[in-house]
Amino acid sequence: MLSGKRITLIIGGGIAAYKSLDLIRQLRRAGAQVTPVLTRAGAQFVTPLSVAALAEEQVFHDLFDLKDEAEMGHIQLSRVADLIVVAPATANLMARMAAGMADDLASTLLLATDTPVLIAPAMNVRMWQHPATQRNLAQLQADGLRVVGPDVGDMACGEHGPGRMAEPAAIVAAIRDHFGPRPLTGQRVLVTSGPTHEPIDPVRYIANRSSGAQGTAIAEALRDLGAEVIFVTGPAQTPPPDGVTVMRVETAREMLAAAEGALPVAAAICAAAVADWRVTTDSTQKMKKTTQGTPKLEFSENPDILATLSTHAQRPELVVGFAAETEDVIAHATLKRTRKGCDWIVANDVSPATGIMGGQENAVNLITEAGVEDWPRLPKREVAARLADRIAQVLG
Ligand code: C5P
């Protein structure tokens, strides 16, 4: 969604500068090109080397650097971007911007530019609440600058209140909003992801090989289209995405309760690999070896979350299930769509030879009422982006 966009990122001198490294990483992942400008104070908090390595671009920091000026002068630097982002925007930088000062590279290019500017203020709570800062903020907003944050919370200085820099995911969301309305803005969606763990006794459980990678990528793709994502995850290897509401569960029954608790939602995407069975009476004590032979485990069927949501009184407008099969993929998945009552099934072959389960790529068929679509083998992130686009076409 940000591919091809050029962003000049000015990193001011505050402790929140460390978060700007993650911001660069997230912008790069979203496809943006980042030209970093580090103020003298900013370089006290993060090194030019880390910034350059993450941005994969030269870092600009000195107004009077003859080499930089020869390659890209400060006026040109102020014009090449589609958006200038100042993060962290310190009280000092905001004051200098509001006063129209041009005494270093960052302030000079901000004064010379006709490119839109987004600032992410970060400072001590008293500095933020000071009438001078609030005056400067009002002036900057009157000048047409956009502002994201600050957040309320604990600060590095030990105080609590407004002043924390917005999280990188929120800054990326504000940047996306700048480039136009997103199709799923205002829509709430549910994504289930990862495996479930079904206890045998307090220390043992039954699990499966799902890494949670595809569900996580789908949650990220829906978030990037503006959706409010409720992400219900079993104990997955892949960490949950930023910028979504994460609900951690262990068992299928907990997953069902969390999923039903998330209703109403416009769409439910059930990407979790839910255990079909659980041990009927899981032992409250650790099972011991005995002389009477091996234990016999008795199983009960788990609730089917996808089928439950598909027939729910608060049924989402769109319900999407997954079918991980090892043979007759399309035939099994087509039957599954009608049996479970969902709208779409994303079917894939998870035979070990495909390397899909736990891997980086996926080759899927999308099964809808209209028929079967063959999608090429793609990175899981791209499968997710395509699926999210299709979901947006239905809900948008
Ligand atoms: O029947 P099977 O497990 O192959 O179905 C897969 C689909 O059903 C997936 O979308 C999965 O998330 C969902 N499912 C579920 N609850 C279960 C079993 C599967 O939501 N108990």
Short mmCIF file of C-alpha atoms and ligand atoms in Angstrom, two decimals:
data_model
loop_
_atom_site.label_atom_id
_atom_site.label_comp_id
_atom_site.label_asym_id
_atom_site.label_seq_id
_atom_site.Cartn_x
_atom_site.Cartn_y
_atom_site.Cartn_z
CA MET A 1 0.00 0.00 0.00
CA LEU A 2 2.95 2.33 0.45
CA SER A 3 4.93 0.90 -2.44
CA GLY A 4 6.60 3.56 -4.51
CA LYS A 5 6.04 6.25 -1.84
CA ARG A 6 9.08 8.27 -0.82
CA ILE A 7 9.20 9.35 2.77
CA THR A 8 11.76 11.69 4.27
CA LEU A 9 12.02 10.77 7.94
CA ILE A 10 13.47 13.39 10.29
CA ILE A 11 14.60 11.81 13.55
CA GLY A 12 14.78 14.36 16.37
CA GLY A 13 16.71 14.08 19.61
CA GLY A 14 14.55 12.25 22.13
CA ILE A 15 14.62 8.86 23.78
CA ALA A 16 11.73 7.83 21.48
CA ALA A 17 14.24 7.91 18.59
CA TYR A 18 14.83 4.21 19.20
CA LYS A 19 11.24 3.57 18.06
CA SER A 20 12.04 5.34 14.79
CA LEU A 21 14.31 2.42 13.89
CA ASP A 22 11.27 0.16 14.03
CA LEU A 23 9.29 2.78 12.13
CA ILE A 24 11.85 2.61 9.30
CA ARG A 25 11.59 -1.20 9.31
CA GLN A 26 7.80 -1.09 9.13
CA LEU A 27 7.78 1.53 6.37
CA ARG A 28 10.25 -0.52 4.34
CA ARG A 29 8.12 -3.63 4.81
CA ALA A 30 5.09 -1.68 3.56
CA GLY A 31 7.07 -0.87 0.39
CA ALA A 32 8.02 2.76 1.11
CA GLN A 33 11.42 4.24 0.36
CA VAL A 34 12.80 6.07 3.39
CA THR A 35 15.29 8.94 3.20
CA PRO A 36 16.52 9.49 6.75
CA VAL A 37 17.60 12.82 8.20
CA LEU A 38 19.14 12.66 11.65
CA THR A 39 19.40 15.83 13.73
CA ARG A 40 22.54 16.42 15.79
CA ALA A 41 20.55 15.61 18.96
CA GLY A 42 18.93 12.59 17.28
CA ALA A 43 22.40 11.15 16.66
CA GLN A 44 22.90 11.13 20.46
CA PHE A 45 20.15 8.51 20.69
CA VAL A 46 20.51 6.36 17.55
CA THR A 47 23.55 5.94 15.36
CA PRO A 48 23.69 6.94 11.68
CA LEU A 49 24.88 3.40 10.97
CA SER A 50 21.74 1.72 12.38
CA VAL A 51 19.49 4.23 10.61
CA ALA A 52 21.29 3.79 7.27
CA ALA A 53 21.34 0.00 7.58
CA LEU A 54 17.58 -0.21 8.19
CA ALA A 55 16.66 2.41 5.58
CA GLU A 56 19.22 1.04 3.09
CA GLU A 57 19.85 4.67 2.22
CA GLN A 58 22.38 7.34 3.05
CA VAL A 59 21.63 9.33 6.22
CA PHE A 60 21.64 13.11 5.87
CA HIS A 61 22.57 15.13 8.91
CA ASP A 62 24.67 18.16 8.17
CA LEU A 63 23.52 21.32 6.38
CA PHE A 64 27.09 22.24 5.54
CA ASP A 65 28.33 18.82 4.38
CA LEU A 66 29.86 19.51 0.97
CA LYS A 67 29.58 15.88 -0.14
CA ASP A 68 25.88 15.64 0.78
CA GLU A 69 25.19 19.05 -0.76
CA ALA A 70 26.89 18.00 -4.00
CA GLU A 71 24.87 14.76 -4.19
CA MET A 72 21.51 16.11 -2.99
CA GLY A 73 21.19 19.70 -1.80
CA HIS A 74 18.92 20.56 1.08
CA ILE A 75 16.37 22.20 -1.21
CA GLN A 76 16.18 19.11 -3.38
CA LEU A 77 16.00 16.92 -0.26
CA SER A 78 12.98 18.93 0.84
CA ARG A 79 11.19 18.30 -2.46
CA VAL A 80 11.86 14.64 -3.37
CA ALA A 81 9.52 13.09 -0.81
CA ASP A 82 5.78 12.42 -1.06
CA LEU A 83 5.60 13.05 2.68
CA ILE A 84 7.96 14.34 5.37
CA VAL A 85 7.59 12.62 8.73
CA VAL A 86 9.15 14.05 11.90
CA ALA A 87 9.45 11.30 14.53
CA PRO A 88 10.19 11.99 17.27
CA ALA A 89 9.19 15.65 17.04
CA THR A 90 10.73 17.08 20.21
CA ALA A 91 9.51 20.23 21.98
CA ASN A 92 12.58 22.05 20.68
CA LEU A 93 12.06 20.93 17.08
CA MET A 94 8.36 21.87 17.23
CA ALA A 95 9.26 25.32 18.60
CA ARG A 96 11.81 25.90 15.85
CA MET A 97 9.36 24.72 13.18
CA ALA A 98 6.59 26.96 14.56
CA ALA A 99 8.97 29.94 14.56
CA GLY A 100 10.15 29.23 10.99
CA MET A 101 13.78 28.82 12.00
CA ALA A 102 16.34 27.33 9.64
CA ASP A 103 19.46 26.68 11.69
CA ASP A 104 20.20 23.06 10.80
CA LEU A 105 19.43 20.65 7.99
CA ALA A 106 16.11 19.38 9.45
CA SER A 107 14.64 22.82 10.16
CA THR A 108 15.92 24.24 6.86
CA LEU A 109 14.37 21.53 4.75
CA LEU A 110 11.11 21.80 6.72
CA LEU A 111 11.04 25.53 5.94
CA ALA A 112 11.98 25.03 2.30
CA THR A 113 9.44 22.33 1.55
CA ASP A 114 6.04 22.38 -0.06
CA THR A 115 5.58 18.66 0.73
CA PRO A 116 3.00 17.65 3.36
CA VAL A 117 4.45 17.10 6.84
CA LEU A 118 3.35 14.68 9.58
CA ILE A 119 4.78 15.04 13.07
CA ALA A 120 4.85 12.50 15.93
CA PRO A 121 5.51 14.57 19.08
CA ALA A 122 7.41 12.96 21.96
CA MET A 123 8.44 14.69 25.15
CA ASN A 124 8.02 14.85 28.90
CA VAL A 125 4.41 15.31 30.00
CA ARG A 126 5.04 18.79 31.51
CA MET A 127 6.83 19.93 28.37
CA TRP A 128 3.87 18.70 26.29
CA GLN A 129 1.33 20.44 28.52
CA HIS A 130 3.33 23.70 28.70
CA PRO A 131 1.43 26.61 27.10
CA ALA A 132 4.41 27.29 24.83
CA THR A 133 4.29 23.77 23.34
CA GLN A 134 0.50 23.89 23.02
CA ARG A 135 0.86 27.30 21.29
CA ASN A 136 3.43 25.83 18.91
CA LEU A 137 1.22 22.81 18.25
CA ALA A 138 -1.75 25.05 17.40
CA GLN A 139 0.48 27.10 15.09
CA LEU A 140 1.82 24.00 13.33
CA GLN A 141 -1.72 22.64 12.84
CA ALA A 142 -2.82 26.03 11.52
CA ASP A 143 0.13 25.81 9.10
CA GLY A 144 -1.38 22.55 7.77
CA LEU A 145 0.82 19.96 9.49
CA ARG A 146 -0.72 16.65 10.51
CA VAL A 147 -0.09 15.29 13.99
CA VAL A 148 -0.11 11.69 15.27
CA GLY A 149 -0.05 11.13 19.03
CA PRO A 150 1.36 11.62 21.53
CA ASP A 151 0.09 8.63 23.53
CA VAL A 152 -0.68 8.61 27.23
CA GLY A 153 1.48 6.27 29.30
CA ASP A 154 4.64 5.74 31.32
CA MET A 155 7.54 7.84 30.14
CA ALA A 156 11.26 7.11 30.11
CA CYS A 157 11.67 9.94 32.66
CA GLY A 158 9.47 8.04 35.15
CA GLU A 159 6.40 10.28 34.84
CA HIS A 160 3.00 9.31 33.49
CA GLY A 161 0.72 11.16 31.10
CA PRO A 162 0.54 12.38 27.50
CA GLY A 163 3.92 12.68 25.79
CA ARG A 164 4.92 9.18 24.63
CA MET A 165 5.56 9.00 20.93
CA ALA A 166 2.81 7.13 19.04
CA GLU A 167 3.74 3.51 18.36
CA PRO A 168 5.35 2.89 14.94
CA ALA A 169 2.25 0.95 13.74
CA ALA A 170 0.07 3.98 14.55
CA ILE A 171 2.46 6.30 12.71
CA VAL A 172 2.41 3.96 9.69
CA ALA A 173 -1.43 3.96 9.86
CA ALA A 174 -1.44 7.78 9.90
CA ILE A 175 0.93 7.77 6.91
CA ARG A 176 -1.38 5.39 5.03
CA ASP A 177 -4.38 7.60 5.86
CA HIS A 178 -2.50 10.56 4.45
CA PHE A 179 -2.27 8.77 1.09
CA GLY A 180 -6.02 8.25 0.87
CA PRO A 181 -8.93 6.57 2.58
CA ARG A 182 -8.47 2.86 3.14
CA PRO A 183 -11.24 0.50 2.03
CA LEU A 184 -11.77 -1.23 5.38
CA THR A 185 -11.66 1.85 7.62
CA GLY A 186 -14.37 1.54 10.28
CA GLN A 187 -14.87 -2.21 9.71
CA ARG A 188 -14.25 -4.72 12.51
CA VAL A 189 -12.92 -8.13 11.50
CA LEU A 190 -11.99 -11.29 13.40
CA VAL A 191 -9.00 -13.46 12.52
CA THR A 192 -8.30 -16.77 14.27
CA SER A 193 -4.74 -18.02 13.96
CA GLY A 194 -2.18 -20.56 15.14
CA PRO A 195 -2.61 -24.01 16.64
CA THR A 196 -4.54 -24.94 19.75
CA HIS A 197 -3.09 -26.87 22.68
CA GLU A 198 -5.37 -29.49 24.20
CA PRO A 199 -4.19 -30.61 27.64
CA ILE A 200 -3.62 -34.25 28.55
CA ASP A 201 -2.50 -33.39 32.07
CA PRO A 202 -0.95 -30.25 33.65
CA VAL A 203 2.34 -30.67 31.74
CA ARG A 204 1.42 -32.44 28.49
CA TYR A 205 -0.75 -31.36 25.59
CA ILE A 206 -1.76 -32.29 22.04
CA ALA A 207 -0.75 -29.71 19.45
CA ASN A 208 -0.15 -29.37 15.70
CA ARG A 209 2.49 -27.87 13.41
CA SER A 210 0.70 -24.61 12.54
CA SER A 211 3.13 -21.68 12.91
CA GLY A 212 0.45 -18.96 12.74
CA ALA A 213 2.35 -17.31 9.85
CA GLN A 214 -0.57 -17.19 7.39
CA GLY A 215 -3.10 -15.98 9.98
CA THR A 216 -0.68 -13.30 11.17
CA ALA A 217 -0.08 -12.11 7.61
CA ILE A 218 -3.84 -11.93 7.00
CA ALA A 219 -4.35 -9.87 10.17
CA GLU A 220 -1.58 -7.49 9.04
CA ALA A 221 -3.03 -7.16 5.54
CA LEU A 222 -6.53 -6.40 6.89
CA ARG A 223 -5.07 -3.89 9.37
CA ASP A 224 -3.19 -2.23 6.52
CA LEU A 225 -6.47 -1.77 4.64
CA GLY A 226 -7.79 0.10 7.67
CA ALA A 227 -9.76 -2.65 9.46
CA GLU A 228 -9.99 -2.93 13.23
CA VAL A 229 -8.67 -6.48 13.69
CA ILE A 230 -9.49 -8.78 16.61
CA PHE A 231 -6.73 -11.41 16.46
CA VAL A 232 -7.53 -14.56 18.42
CA THR A 233 -4.41 -16.68 18.51
CA GLY A 234 -3.41 -20.03 19.92
CA PRO A 235 0.19 -20.58 21.08
CA ALA A 236 1.85 -19.75 17.72
CA GLN A 237 5.54 -19.41 16.83
CA THR A 238 4.96 -16.25 14.78
CA PRO A 239 4.55 -13.20 17.04
CA PRO A 240 1.20 -11.40 16.69
CA PRO A 241 1.17 -8.22 14.61
CA ASP A 242 1.28 -4.68 15.99
CA GLY A 243 -1.78 -2.50 15.71
CA VAL A 244 -4.38 -5.24 16.27
CA THR A 245 -6.29 -6.39 19.37
CA VAL A 246 -4.61 -9.63 20.45
CA MET A 247 -6.52 -12.28 22.41
CA ARG A 248 -4.35 -15.23 23.44
CA VAL A 249 -5.99 -18.59 23.99
CA GLU A 250 -4.81 -22.17 24.38
CA THR A 251 -7.68 -24.56 23.71
CA ALA A 252 -10.38 -24.79 21.05
CA ARG A 253 -13.05 -24.03 23.63
CA GLU A 254 -11.21 -20.88 24.73
CA MET A 255 -10.82 -19.90 21.07
CA LEU A 256 -14.56 -20.30 20.48
CA ALA A 257 -15.38 -18.18 23.54
CA ALA A 258 -12.98 -15.43 22.41
CA ALA A 259 -14.31 -15.54 18.83
CA GLU A 260 -17.95 -15.34 19.94
CA GLY A 261 -17.03 -12.59 22.37
CA ALA A 262 -15.62 -10.55 19.46
CA LEU A 263 -18.99 -10.48 17.63
CA PRO A 264 -20.41 -8.52 15.94
CA VAL A 265 -17.79 -8.34 13.18
CA ALA A 266 -18.16 -7.69 9.46
CA ALA A 267 -15.94 -10.65 8.52
CA ALA A 268 -14.44 -13.68 10.27
CA ILE A 269 -11.36 -15.33 8.83
CA CYS A 270 -10.76 -18.67 10.56
CA ALA A 271 -7.13 -19.40 9.77
CA ALA A 272 -6.44 -21.27 13.02
CA ALA A 273 -5.55 -24.95 12.94
CA VAL A 274 -7.99 -25.95 15.64
CA ALA A 275 -7.64 -29.41 17.18
CA ASP A 276 -10.61 -31.54 16.19
CA TRP A 277 -10.52 -33.48 19.46
CA ARG A 278 -9.60 -32.89 23.07
CA VAL A 279 -8.86 -35.40 25.82
CA THR A 280 -12.20 -35.97 27.51
CA THR A 281 -11.03 -35.88 31.10
CA ASP A 282 -7.63 -34.26 31.21
CA SER A 283 -5.88 -35.30 34.38
CA THR A 284 -5.50 -32.73 37.14
CA GLN A 285 -2.24 -34.39 38.22
CA LYS A 286 0.72 -35.39 36.05
CA MET A 287 0.11 -38.89 34.71
CA LYS A 288 2.59 -41.45 36.05
CA LYS A 289 4.04 -44.61 34.58
CA THR A 290 2.39 -47.60 36.17
CA THR A 291 2.81 -51.33 35.95
CA GLN A 292 -0.66 -51.57 34.41
CA GLY A 293 0.56 -50.70 30.91
CA THR A 294 0.19 -47.58 28.78
CA PRO A 295 -2.61 -45.05 29.43
CA LYS A 296 -5.67 -44.99 27.22
CA LEU A 297 -6.73 -41.51 26.23
CA GLU A 298 -10.37 -40.93 25.46
CA PHE A 299 -11.28 -38.10 23.13
CA SER A 300 -14.26 -35.78 22.72
CA GLU A 301 -14.99 -33.62 19.71
CA ASN A 302 -14.12 -29.95 19.98
CA PRO A 303 -16.61 -27.25 19.01
CA ASP A 304 -16.22 -26.16 15.40
CA ILE A 305 -15.60 -22.41 15.52
CA LEU A 306 -16.00 -21.85 11.78
CA ALA A 307 -19.30 -23.76 11.64
CA THR A 308 -20.55 -22.02 14.79
CA LEU A 309 -19.82 -18.55 13.38
CA SER A 310 -21.36 -19.51 10.02
CA THR A 311 -24.72 -20.31 11.62
CA HIS A 312 -24.56 -17.74 14.43
CA ALA A 313 -27.43 -15.35 15.14
CA GLN A 314 -24.82 -12.59 14.70
CA ARG A 315 -23.28 -14.21 11.59
CA PRO A 316 -20.62 -11.97 10.04
CA GLU A 317 -21.40 -10.77 6.52
CA LEU A 318 -18.43 -12.81 5.25
CA VAL A 319 -17.08 -16.01 6.84
CA VAL A 320 -13.87 -17.47 5.45
CA GLY A 321 -12.46 -20.87 6.41
CA PHE A 322 -9.28 -22.69 5.57
CA ALA A 323 -8.84 -26.26 4.47
CA ALA A 324 -5.43 -27.79 4.97
CA GLU A 325 -5.49 -31.10 3.14
CA THR A 326 -2.98 -33.72 2.09
CA GLU A 327 -5.01 -35.29 -0.76
CA ASP A 328 -7.96 -34.44 -3.06
CA VAL A 329 -7.60 -30.85 -1.90
CA ILE A 330 -10.29 -29.25 -4.04
CA ALA A 331 -12.91 -31.99 -3.60
CA HIS A 332 -12.48 -32.00 0.19
CA ALA A 333 -12.43 -28.23 0.45
CA THR A 334 -15.52 -27.79 -1.74
CA LEU A 335 -17.46 -30.18 0.48
CA LYS A 336 -16.13 -28.40 3.57
CA ARG A 337 -17.51 -25.06 2.34
CA THR A 338 -21.06 -26.39 2.22
CA ARG A 339 -20.74 -28.58 5.31
CA LYS A 340 -19.50 -25.72 7.48
CA GLY A 341 -21.76 -23.10 5.90
CA CYS A 342 -19.01 -20.55 5.29
CA ASP A 343 -18.78 -18.28 2.23
CA TRP A 344 -15.23 -19.00 1.09
CA ILE A 345 -12.64 -21.67 1.71
CA VAL A 346 -8.95 -21.04 1.22
CA ALA A 347 -7.66 -24.52 0.41
CA ASN A 348 -4.08 -25.67 0.41
CA ASP A 349 -2.07 -28.86 0.17
CA VAL A 350 -0.02 -29.27 3.34
CA SER A 351 1.68 -32.56 2.44
CA PRO A 352 5.21 -32.42 3.94
CA ALA A 353 6.75 -32.33 0.43
CA THR A 354 5.12 -28.95 -0.29
CA GLY A 355 6.99 -27.26 2.60
CA ILE A 356 3.92 -25.07 3.17
CA MET A 357 3.14 -25.85 6.82
CA GLY A 358 5.64 -23.78 8.81
CA GLY A 359 7.16 -22.38 5.56
CA GLN A 360 7.21 -18.90 4.02
CA GLU A 361 5.07 -19.59 0.96
CA ASN A 362 1.61 -20.85 0.23
CA ALA A 363 -0.16 -22.18 -2.88
CA VAL A 364 -3.91 -21.89 -2.43
CA ASN A 365 -7.21 -22.32 -4.20
CA LEU A 366 -9.98 -19.93 -3.32
CA ILE A 367 -13.30 -21.75 -3.31
CA THR A 368 -16.40 -19.59 -3.47
CA GLU A 369 -19.99 -20.12 -4.52
CA ALA A 370 -18.88 -19.15 -8.03
CA GLY A 371 -16.24 -21.88 -8.31
CA VAL A 372 -12.56 -22.60 -7.77
CA GLU A 373 -9.73 -20.13 -8.37
CA ASP A 374 -6.11 -21.28 -8.69
CA TRP A 375 -3.71 -18.84 -7.10
CA PRO A 376 0.02 -19.10 -7.89
CA ARG A 377 2.51 -20.14 -5.20
CA LEU A 378 3.26 -16.86 -3.41
CA PRO A 379 4.85 -15.65 -0.16
CA LYS A 380 2.27 -15.93 2.64
CA ARG A 381 2.31 -12.13 2.92
CA GLU A 382 1.16 -11.82 -0.71
CA VAL A 383 -1.52 -14.48 -0.34
CA ALA A 384 -2.74 -12.42 2.63
CA ALA A 385 -2.70 -9.15 0.65
CA ARG A 386 -4.73 -10.72 -2.19
CA LEU A 387 -7.22 -12.21 0.23
CA ALA A 388 -7.57 -8.90 2.09
CA ASP A 389 -8.21 -7.11 -1.22
CA ARG A 390 -10.95 -9.61 -2.05
CA ILE A 391 -12.48 -9.16 1.41
CA ALA A 392 -12.41 -5.38 0.91
CA GLN A 393 -14.27 -5.81 -2.40
CA VAL A 394 -17.10 -7.56 -0.52
CA LEU A 395 -17.20 -5.29 2.54
CA GLY A 396 -16.00 -2.03 1.06
O1 C5P B 1 -12.39 -29.48 9.39
P1 C5P B 1 -11.10 -28.76 9.28
O2 C5P B 1 -10.34 -28.71 10.56
O3 C5P B 1 -10.23 -29.20 8.14
O4 C5P B 1 -11.56 -27.27 8.89
C1 C5P B 1 -10.68 -26.26 8.74
C2 C5P B 1 -11.35 -24.93 8.95
O5 C5P B 1 -12.26 -25.00 10.02
C3 C5P B 1 -10.37 -23.86 9.30
O6 C5P B 1 -10.86 -22.64 8.82
C4 C5P B 1 -10.37 -23.91 10.82
O7 C5P B 1 -9.98 -22.66 11.37
C5 C5P B 1 -11.81 -24.22 11.11
N1 C5P B 1 -12.04 -25.00 12.32
C6 C5P B 1 -12.66 -24.41 13.40
N2 C5P B 1 -12.91 -25.13 14.53
C7 C5P B 1 -12.59 -26.43 14.60
C8 C5P B 1 -11.96 -27.06 13.51
C9 C5P B 1 -11.69 -26.31 12.38
O8 C5P B 1 -12.93 -23.21 13.33
N3 C5P B 1 -12.85 -27.12 15.69
#
